[in-house]
mmCIF file of C-alpha atoms in Angstrom:
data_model
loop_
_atom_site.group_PDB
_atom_site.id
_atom_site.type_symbol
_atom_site.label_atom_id
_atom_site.label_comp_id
_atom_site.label_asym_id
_atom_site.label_seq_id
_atom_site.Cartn_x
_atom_site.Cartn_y
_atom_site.Cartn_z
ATOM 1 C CA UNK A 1 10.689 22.720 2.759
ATOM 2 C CA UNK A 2 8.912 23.596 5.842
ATOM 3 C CA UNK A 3 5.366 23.446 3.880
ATOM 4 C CA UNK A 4 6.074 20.115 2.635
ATOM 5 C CA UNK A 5 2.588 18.854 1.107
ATOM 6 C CA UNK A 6 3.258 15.197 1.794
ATOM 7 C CA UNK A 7 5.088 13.959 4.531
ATOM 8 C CA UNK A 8 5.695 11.038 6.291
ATOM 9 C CA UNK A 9 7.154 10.076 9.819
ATOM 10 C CA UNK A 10 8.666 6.999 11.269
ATOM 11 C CA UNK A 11 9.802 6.779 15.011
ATOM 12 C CA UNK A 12 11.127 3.300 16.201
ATOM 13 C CA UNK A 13 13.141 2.661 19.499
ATOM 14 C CA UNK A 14 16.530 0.694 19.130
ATOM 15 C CA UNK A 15 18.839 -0.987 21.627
ATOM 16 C CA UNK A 16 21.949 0.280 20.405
ATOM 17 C CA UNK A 17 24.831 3.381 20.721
ATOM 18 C CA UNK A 18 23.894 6.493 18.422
ATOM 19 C CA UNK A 19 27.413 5.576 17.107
ATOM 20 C CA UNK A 20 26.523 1.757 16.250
ATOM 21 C CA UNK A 21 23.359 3.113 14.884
ATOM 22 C CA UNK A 22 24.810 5.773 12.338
ATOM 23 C CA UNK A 23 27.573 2.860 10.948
ATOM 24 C CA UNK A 24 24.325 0.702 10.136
ATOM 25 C CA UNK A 25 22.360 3.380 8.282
ATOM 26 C CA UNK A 26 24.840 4.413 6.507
ATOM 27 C CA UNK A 27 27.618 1.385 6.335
ATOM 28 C CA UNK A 28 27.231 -1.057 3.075
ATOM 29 C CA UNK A 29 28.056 -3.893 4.917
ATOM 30 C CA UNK A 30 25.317 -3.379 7.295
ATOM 31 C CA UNK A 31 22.764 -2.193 5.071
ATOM 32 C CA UNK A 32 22.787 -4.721 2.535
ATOM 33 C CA UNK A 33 21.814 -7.085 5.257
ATOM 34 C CA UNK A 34 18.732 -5.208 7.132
ATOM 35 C CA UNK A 35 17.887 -3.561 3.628
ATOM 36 C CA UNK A 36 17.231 -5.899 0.747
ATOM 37 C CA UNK A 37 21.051 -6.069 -0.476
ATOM 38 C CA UNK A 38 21.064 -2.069 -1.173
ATOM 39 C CA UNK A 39 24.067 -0.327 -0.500
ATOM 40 C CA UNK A 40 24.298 4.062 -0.142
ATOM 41 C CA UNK A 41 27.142 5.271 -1.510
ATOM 42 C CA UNK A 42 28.420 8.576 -0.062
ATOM 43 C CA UNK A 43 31.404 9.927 2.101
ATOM 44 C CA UNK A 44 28.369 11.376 4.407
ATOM 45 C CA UNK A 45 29.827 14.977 4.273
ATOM 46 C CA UNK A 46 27.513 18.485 4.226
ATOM 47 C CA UNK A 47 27.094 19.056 0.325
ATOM 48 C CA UNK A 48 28.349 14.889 -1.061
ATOM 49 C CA UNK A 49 26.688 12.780 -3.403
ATOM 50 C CA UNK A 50 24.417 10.312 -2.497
ATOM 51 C CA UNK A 51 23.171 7.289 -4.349
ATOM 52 C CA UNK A 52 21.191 4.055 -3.248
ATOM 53 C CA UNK A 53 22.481 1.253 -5.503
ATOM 54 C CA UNK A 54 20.344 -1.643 -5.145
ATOM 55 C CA UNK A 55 22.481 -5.163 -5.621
ATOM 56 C CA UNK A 56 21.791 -5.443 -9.041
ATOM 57 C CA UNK A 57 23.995 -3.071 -9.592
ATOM 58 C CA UNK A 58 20.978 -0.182 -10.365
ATOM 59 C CA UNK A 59 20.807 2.824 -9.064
ATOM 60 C CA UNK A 60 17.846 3.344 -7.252
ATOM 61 C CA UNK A 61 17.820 6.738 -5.868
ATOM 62 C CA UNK A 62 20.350 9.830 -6.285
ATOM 63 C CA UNK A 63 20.519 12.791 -4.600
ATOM 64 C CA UNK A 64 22.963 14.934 -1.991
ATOM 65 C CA UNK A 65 23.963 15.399 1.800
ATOM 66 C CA UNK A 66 22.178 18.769 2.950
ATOM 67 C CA UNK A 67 23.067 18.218 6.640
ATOM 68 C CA UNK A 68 25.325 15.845 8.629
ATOM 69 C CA UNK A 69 25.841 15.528 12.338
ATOM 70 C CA UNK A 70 27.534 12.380 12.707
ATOM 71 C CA UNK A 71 25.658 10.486 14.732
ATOM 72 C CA UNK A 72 23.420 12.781 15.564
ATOM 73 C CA UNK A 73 21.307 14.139 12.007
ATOM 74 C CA UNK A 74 21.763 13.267 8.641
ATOM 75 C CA UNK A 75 19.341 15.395 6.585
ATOM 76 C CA UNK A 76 19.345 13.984 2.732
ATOM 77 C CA UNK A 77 17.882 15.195 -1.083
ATOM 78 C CA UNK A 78 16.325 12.293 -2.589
ATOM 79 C CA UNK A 79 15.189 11.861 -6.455
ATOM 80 C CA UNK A 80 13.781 8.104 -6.846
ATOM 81 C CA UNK A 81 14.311 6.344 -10.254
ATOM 82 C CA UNK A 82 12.749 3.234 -9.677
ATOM 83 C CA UNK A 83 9.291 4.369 -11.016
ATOM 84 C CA UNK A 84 8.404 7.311 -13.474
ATOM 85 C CA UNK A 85 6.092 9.102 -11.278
ATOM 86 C CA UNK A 86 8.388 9.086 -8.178
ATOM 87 C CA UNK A 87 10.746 10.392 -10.406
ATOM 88 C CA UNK A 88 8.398 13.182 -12.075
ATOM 89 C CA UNK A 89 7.350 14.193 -8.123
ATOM 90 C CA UNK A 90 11.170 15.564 -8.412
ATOM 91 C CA UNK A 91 13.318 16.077 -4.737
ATOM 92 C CA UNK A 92 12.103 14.665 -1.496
ATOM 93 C CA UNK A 93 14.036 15.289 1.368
ATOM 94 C CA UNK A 94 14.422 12.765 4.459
ATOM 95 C CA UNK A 95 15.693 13.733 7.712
ATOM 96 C CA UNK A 96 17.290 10.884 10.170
ATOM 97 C CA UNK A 97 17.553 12.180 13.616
ATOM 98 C CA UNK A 98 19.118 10.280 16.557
ATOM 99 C CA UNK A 99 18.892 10.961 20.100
ATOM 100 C CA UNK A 100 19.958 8.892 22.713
ATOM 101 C CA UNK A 101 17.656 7.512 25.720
ATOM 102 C CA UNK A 102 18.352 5.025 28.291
ATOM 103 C CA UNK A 103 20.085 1.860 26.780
ATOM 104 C CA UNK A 104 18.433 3.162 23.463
ATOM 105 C CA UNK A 105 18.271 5.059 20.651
ATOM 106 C CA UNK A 106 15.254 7.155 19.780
ATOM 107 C CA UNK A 107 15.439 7.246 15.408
ATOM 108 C CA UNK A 108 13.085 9.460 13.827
ATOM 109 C CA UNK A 109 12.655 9.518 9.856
ATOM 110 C CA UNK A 110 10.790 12.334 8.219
ATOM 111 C CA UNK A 111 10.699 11.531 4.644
ATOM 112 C CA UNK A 112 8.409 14.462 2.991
ATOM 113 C CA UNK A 113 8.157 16.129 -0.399
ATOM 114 C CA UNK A 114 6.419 19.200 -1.784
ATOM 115 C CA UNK A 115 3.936 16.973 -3.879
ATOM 116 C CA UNK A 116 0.526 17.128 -2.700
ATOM 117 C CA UNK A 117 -0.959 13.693 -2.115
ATOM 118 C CA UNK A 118 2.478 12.356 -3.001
ATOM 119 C CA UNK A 119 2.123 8.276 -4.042
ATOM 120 C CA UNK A 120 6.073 8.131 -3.425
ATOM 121 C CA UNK A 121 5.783 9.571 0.291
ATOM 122 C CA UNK A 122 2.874 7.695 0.874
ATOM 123 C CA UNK A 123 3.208 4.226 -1.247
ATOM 124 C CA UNK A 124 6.866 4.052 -1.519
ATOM 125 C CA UNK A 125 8.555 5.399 1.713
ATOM 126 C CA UNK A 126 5.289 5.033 3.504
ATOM 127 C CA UNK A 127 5.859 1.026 3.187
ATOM 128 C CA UNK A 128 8.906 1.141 2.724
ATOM 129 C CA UNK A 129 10.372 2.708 5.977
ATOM 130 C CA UNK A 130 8.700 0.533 8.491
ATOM 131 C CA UNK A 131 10.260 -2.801 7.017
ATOM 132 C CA UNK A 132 13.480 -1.444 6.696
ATOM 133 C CA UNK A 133 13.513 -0.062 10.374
ATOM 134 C CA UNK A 134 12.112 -3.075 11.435
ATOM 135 C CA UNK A 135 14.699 -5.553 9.945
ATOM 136 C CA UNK A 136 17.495 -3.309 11.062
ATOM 137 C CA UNK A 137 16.339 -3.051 15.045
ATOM 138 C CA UNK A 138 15.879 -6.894 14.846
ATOM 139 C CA UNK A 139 19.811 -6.850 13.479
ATOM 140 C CA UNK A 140 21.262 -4.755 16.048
ATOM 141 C CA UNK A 141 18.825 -6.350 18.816
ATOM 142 C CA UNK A 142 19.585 -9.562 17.938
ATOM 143 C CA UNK A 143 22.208 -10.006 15.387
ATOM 144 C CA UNK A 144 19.114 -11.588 12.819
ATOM 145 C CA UNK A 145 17.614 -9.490 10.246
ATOM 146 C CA UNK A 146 13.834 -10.723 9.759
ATOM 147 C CA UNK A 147 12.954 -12.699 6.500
ATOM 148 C CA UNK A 148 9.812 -11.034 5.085
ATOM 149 C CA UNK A 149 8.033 -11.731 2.102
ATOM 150 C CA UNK B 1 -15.373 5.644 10.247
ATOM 151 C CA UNK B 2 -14.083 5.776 6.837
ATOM 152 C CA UNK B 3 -14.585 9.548 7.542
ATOM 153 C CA UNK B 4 -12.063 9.816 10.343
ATOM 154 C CA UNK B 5 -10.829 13.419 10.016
ATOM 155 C CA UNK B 6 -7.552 12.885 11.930
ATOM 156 C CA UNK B 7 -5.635 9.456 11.893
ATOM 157 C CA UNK B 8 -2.434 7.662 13.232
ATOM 158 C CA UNK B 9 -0.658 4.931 11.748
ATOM 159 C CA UNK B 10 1.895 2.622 12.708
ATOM 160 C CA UNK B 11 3.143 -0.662 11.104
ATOM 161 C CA UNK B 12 5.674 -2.504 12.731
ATOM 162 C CA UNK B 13 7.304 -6.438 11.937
ATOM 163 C CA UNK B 14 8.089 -8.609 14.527
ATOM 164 C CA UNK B 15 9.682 -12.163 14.324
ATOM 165 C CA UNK B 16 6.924 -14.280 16.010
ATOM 166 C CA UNK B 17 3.825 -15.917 15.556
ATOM 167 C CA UNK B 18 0.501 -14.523 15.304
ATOM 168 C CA UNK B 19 -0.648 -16.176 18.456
ATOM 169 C CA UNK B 20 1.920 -14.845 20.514
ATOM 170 C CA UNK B 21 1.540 -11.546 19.195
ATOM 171 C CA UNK B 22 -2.076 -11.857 20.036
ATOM 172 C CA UNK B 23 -1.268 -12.839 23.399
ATOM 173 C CA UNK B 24 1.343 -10.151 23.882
ATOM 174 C CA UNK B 25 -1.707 -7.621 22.643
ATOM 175 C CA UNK B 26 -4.283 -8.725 25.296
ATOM 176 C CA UNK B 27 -2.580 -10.796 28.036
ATOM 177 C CA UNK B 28 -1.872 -8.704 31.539
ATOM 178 C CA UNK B 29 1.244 -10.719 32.036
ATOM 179 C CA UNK B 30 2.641 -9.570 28.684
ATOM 180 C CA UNK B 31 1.063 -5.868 28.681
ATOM 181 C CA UNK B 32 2.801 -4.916 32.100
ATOM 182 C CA UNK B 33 6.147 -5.723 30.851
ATOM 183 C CA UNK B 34 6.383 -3.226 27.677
ATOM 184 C CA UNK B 35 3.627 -1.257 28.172
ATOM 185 C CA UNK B 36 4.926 0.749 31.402
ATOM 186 C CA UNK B 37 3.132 -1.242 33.766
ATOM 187 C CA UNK B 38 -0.374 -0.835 32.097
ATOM 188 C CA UNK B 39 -2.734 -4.067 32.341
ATOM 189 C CA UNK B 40 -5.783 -4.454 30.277
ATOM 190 C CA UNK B 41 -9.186 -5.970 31.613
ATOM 191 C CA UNK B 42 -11.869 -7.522 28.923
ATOM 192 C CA UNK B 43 -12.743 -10.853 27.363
ATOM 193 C CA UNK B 44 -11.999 -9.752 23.657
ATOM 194 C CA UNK B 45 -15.316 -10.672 22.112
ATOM 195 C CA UNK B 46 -17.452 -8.270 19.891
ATOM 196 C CA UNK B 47 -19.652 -6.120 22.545
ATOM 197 C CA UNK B 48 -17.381 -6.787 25.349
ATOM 198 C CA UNK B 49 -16.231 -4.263 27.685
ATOM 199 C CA UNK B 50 -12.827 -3.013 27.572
ATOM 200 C CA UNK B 51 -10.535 -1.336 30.187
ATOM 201 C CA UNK B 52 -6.958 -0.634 30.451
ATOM 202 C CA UNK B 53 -5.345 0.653 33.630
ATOM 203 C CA UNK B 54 -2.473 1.794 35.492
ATOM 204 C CA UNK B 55 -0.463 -0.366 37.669
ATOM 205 C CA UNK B 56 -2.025 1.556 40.299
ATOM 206 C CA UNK B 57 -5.379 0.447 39.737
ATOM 207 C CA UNK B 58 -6.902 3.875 38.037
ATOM 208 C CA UNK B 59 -8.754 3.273 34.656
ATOM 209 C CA UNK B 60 -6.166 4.667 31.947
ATOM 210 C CA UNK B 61 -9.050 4.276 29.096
ATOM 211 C CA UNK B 62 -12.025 2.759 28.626
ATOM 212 C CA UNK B 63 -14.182 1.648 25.485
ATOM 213 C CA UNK B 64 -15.391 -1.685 24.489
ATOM 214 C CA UNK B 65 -14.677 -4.648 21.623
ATOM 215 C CA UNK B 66 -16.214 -3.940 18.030
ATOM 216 C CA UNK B 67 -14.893 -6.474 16.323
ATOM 217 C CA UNK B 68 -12.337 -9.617 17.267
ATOM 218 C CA UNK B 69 -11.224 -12.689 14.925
ATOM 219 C CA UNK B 70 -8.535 -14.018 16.736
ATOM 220 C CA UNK B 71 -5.332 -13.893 16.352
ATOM 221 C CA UNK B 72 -5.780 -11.392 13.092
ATOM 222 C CA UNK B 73 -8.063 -8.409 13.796
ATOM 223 C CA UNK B 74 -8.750 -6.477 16.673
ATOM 224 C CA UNK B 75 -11.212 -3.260 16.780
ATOM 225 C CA UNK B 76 -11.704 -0.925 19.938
ATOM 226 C CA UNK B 77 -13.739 1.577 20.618
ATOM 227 C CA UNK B 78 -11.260 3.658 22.712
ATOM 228 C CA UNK B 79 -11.759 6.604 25.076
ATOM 229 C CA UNK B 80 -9.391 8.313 27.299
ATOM 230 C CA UNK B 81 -10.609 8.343 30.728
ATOM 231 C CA UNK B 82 -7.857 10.935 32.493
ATOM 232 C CA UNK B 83 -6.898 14.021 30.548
ATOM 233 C CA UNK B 84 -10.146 16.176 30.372
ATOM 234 C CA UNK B 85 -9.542 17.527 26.932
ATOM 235 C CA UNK B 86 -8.526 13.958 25.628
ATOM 236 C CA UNK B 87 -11.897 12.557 27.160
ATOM 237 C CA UNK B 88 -14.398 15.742 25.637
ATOM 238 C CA UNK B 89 -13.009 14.432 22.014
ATOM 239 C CA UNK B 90 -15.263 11.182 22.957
ATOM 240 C CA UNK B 91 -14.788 8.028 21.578
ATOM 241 C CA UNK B 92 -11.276 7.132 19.269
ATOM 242 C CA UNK B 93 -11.150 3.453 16.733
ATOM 243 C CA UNK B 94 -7.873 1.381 17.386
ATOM 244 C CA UNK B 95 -7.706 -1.193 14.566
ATOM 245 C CA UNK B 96 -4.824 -3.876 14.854
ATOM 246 C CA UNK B 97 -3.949 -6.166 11.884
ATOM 247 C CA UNK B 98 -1.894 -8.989 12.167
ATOM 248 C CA UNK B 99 -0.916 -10.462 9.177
ATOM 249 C CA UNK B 100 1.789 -13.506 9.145
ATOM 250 C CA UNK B 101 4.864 -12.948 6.435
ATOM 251 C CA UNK B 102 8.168 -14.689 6.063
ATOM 252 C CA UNK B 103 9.208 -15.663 9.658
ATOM 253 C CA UNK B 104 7.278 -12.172 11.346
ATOM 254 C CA UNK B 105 4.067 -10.539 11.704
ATOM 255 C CA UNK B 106 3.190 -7.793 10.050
ATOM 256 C CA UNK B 107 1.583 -5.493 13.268
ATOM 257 C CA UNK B 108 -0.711 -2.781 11.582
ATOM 258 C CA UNK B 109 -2.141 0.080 14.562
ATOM 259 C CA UNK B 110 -4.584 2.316 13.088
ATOM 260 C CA UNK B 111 -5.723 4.690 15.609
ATOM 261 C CA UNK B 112 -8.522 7.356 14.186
ATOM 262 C CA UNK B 113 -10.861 9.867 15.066
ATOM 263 C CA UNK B 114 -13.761 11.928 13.957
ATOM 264 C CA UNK B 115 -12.432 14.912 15.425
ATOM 265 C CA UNK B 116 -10.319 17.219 13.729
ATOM 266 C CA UNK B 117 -6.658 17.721 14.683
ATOM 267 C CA UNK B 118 -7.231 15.234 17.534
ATOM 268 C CA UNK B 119 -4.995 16.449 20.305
ATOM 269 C CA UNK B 120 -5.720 12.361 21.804
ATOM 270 C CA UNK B 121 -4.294 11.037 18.420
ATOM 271 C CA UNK B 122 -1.725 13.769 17.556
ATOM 272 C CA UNK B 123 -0.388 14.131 21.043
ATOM 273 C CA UNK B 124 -1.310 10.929 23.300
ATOM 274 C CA UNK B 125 -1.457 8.177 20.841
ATOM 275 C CA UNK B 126 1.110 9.131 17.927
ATOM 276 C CA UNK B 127 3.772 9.550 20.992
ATOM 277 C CA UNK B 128 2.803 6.208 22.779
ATOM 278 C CA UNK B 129 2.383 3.830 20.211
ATOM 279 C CA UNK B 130 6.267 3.861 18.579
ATOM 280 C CA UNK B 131 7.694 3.618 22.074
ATOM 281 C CA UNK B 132 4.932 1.007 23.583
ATOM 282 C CA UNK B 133 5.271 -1.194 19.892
ATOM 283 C CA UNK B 134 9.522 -0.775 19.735
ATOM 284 C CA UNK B 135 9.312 -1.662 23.623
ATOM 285 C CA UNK B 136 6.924 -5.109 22.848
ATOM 286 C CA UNK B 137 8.907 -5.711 19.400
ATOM 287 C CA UNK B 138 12.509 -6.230 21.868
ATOM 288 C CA UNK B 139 10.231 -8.349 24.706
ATOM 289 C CA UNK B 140 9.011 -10.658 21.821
ATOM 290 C CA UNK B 141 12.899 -10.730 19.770
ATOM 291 C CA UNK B 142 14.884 -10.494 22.943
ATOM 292 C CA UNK B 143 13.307 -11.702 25.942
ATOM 293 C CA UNK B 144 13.500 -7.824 27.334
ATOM 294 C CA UNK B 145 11.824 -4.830 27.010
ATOM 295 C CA UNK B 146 13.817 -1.494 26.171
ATOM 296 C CA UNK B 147 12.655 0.798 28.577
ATOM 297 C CA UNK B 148 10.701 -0.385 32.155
ATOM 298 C CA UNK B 149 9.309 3.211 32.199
ATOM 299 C CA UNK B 150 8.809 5.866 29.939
ATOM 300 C CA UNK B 151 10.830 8.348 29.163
#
């Protein structure tokens, strides 16, 4: 997927251990707080199952482990359910990569798809990543997710 | 600039006020802390001139104020002033957006150019801005910046 048509990247800086860091990205009881009450669901192994499950109970998103580097890279496939044409746009893939610096962590997401112009990349992970990330440096910073609306 | 051939954005939220964040934006006090030292010199008003410079004293960039409404919308006319081939790509747009939700700000940086595959947004800006805006998110939450220096 190295010609991805639509891609979209996300770099935030986060006081924190790459350790601490990969429990709250991929940890239910840390998620649910920083990330509207959703909760993945995978044993975060090269080839898993993966599923965001929002707190309804509804699954949100589906999809596999490609690549994982605990805590180090986590490289996921990604179908989204919540809307038909994120759905019809088919796989994404999203890459989390972690590298230490200083007292904190560098965290890069690439979330990108092979949709040209895609309105999930772009509408959904596009606003969607920066809130999240947000909320979830504020909870390891300061033990206080942020209340948006 | 609607026709800005090469673009960076950057949205971050940060539990403050607008004011503050404002402040943080423009105020040499604030600037130095998470911005590696830099200070910035202008009185914020449409037309104004705008600097921002090293702790050293040399002019970093330079540009002036196209539009301010204070504390939600900020518009620069931005030009770097020390890398030759940043400088021949002329003048760059820096919009910021504040916009108040919940108990945060909503901190929108759009930083564009009429220049295809801008090596100043692509290279300077898109590197600076996650580090400079993670850096001033911790001051604000926390009391202390992340990193003194960059990396």
């Amino acid at each position: 997927m190295s010609q991805a048509q639509s891609r979209f990247v996300y770099v935030s800086y986060i006081r924190a251990t790459p350790e601490r860091l990969w429990a709250a990205l991929t940890q239910p009881e840390f998620t649910k707080q920083y990330w509207s009450g959703v909760s993945p669901i995978s044993t975060w192994e090269k080839g898993a199952d993966w599923q965001l499950v929002l707190e309804s109970g509804r699954v949100a998103d589906t999809g596999s482990i490609l690549e994982s580097d605990p805590p180090r890279r986590l490289v996921i496939q990604w179908l989204c359910h919540m809307r038909e044409d994120f759905t019809a746009e088919g796989y994404s893939r999203c890459t989390i990569e972690l590298e230490p610096m200083g007292d904190a962590v560098e965290l890069t997401i690439a979330h990108e798809n092979d949709h040209p112009n895609s309105p999930f990349i772009y509408e959904g992970v596009g606003t969607g990543w920066p809130a999240i990330i947000s909320s979830l440096k504020s909870l390891l910073e300061t033990g206080e997710v942020l209340t948006m609306q | 600039m609607s026709t800005a051939q090469t673009r960076f954005v950057y949205v971050t939220y940060i539990r403050t006020t607008p004011e503050r964040l404002w402040a943080a934006l423009t105020q040499p006090e604030f600037t130095k802390r998470y911005w590696f030292g830099v200070t910035m010199k202008s009185d914020w008003k449409a037309g104004a001139g705008w600097e921002m410079m090293y702790d050293d004293g040399r002019v970093m960039d330079a540009g002036s104020i196209v539009e301010a409404d204070a504390p939600r919308r900020l518009v620069i006319k931005w030009r770097n002033e020390w890398k030759p081939e940043f400088k021949a790509e002329g003048y760059s747009r820096c919009t910021m957006e504040l916009e108040p939700t919940g108990d945060s700000v909503k901190l929108s940086v759009i930083h564009e150019m009429d220049v295809a595959n801008s090596a100043f947004i692509n290279e300077g800006v898109s590197n600076g801005w996650p580090k400079i805006l993670s850096n001033l998110k911790s001051l604000l939450e926390t009391g202390s910046v992340l990193m003194a220096e960059k990396i």
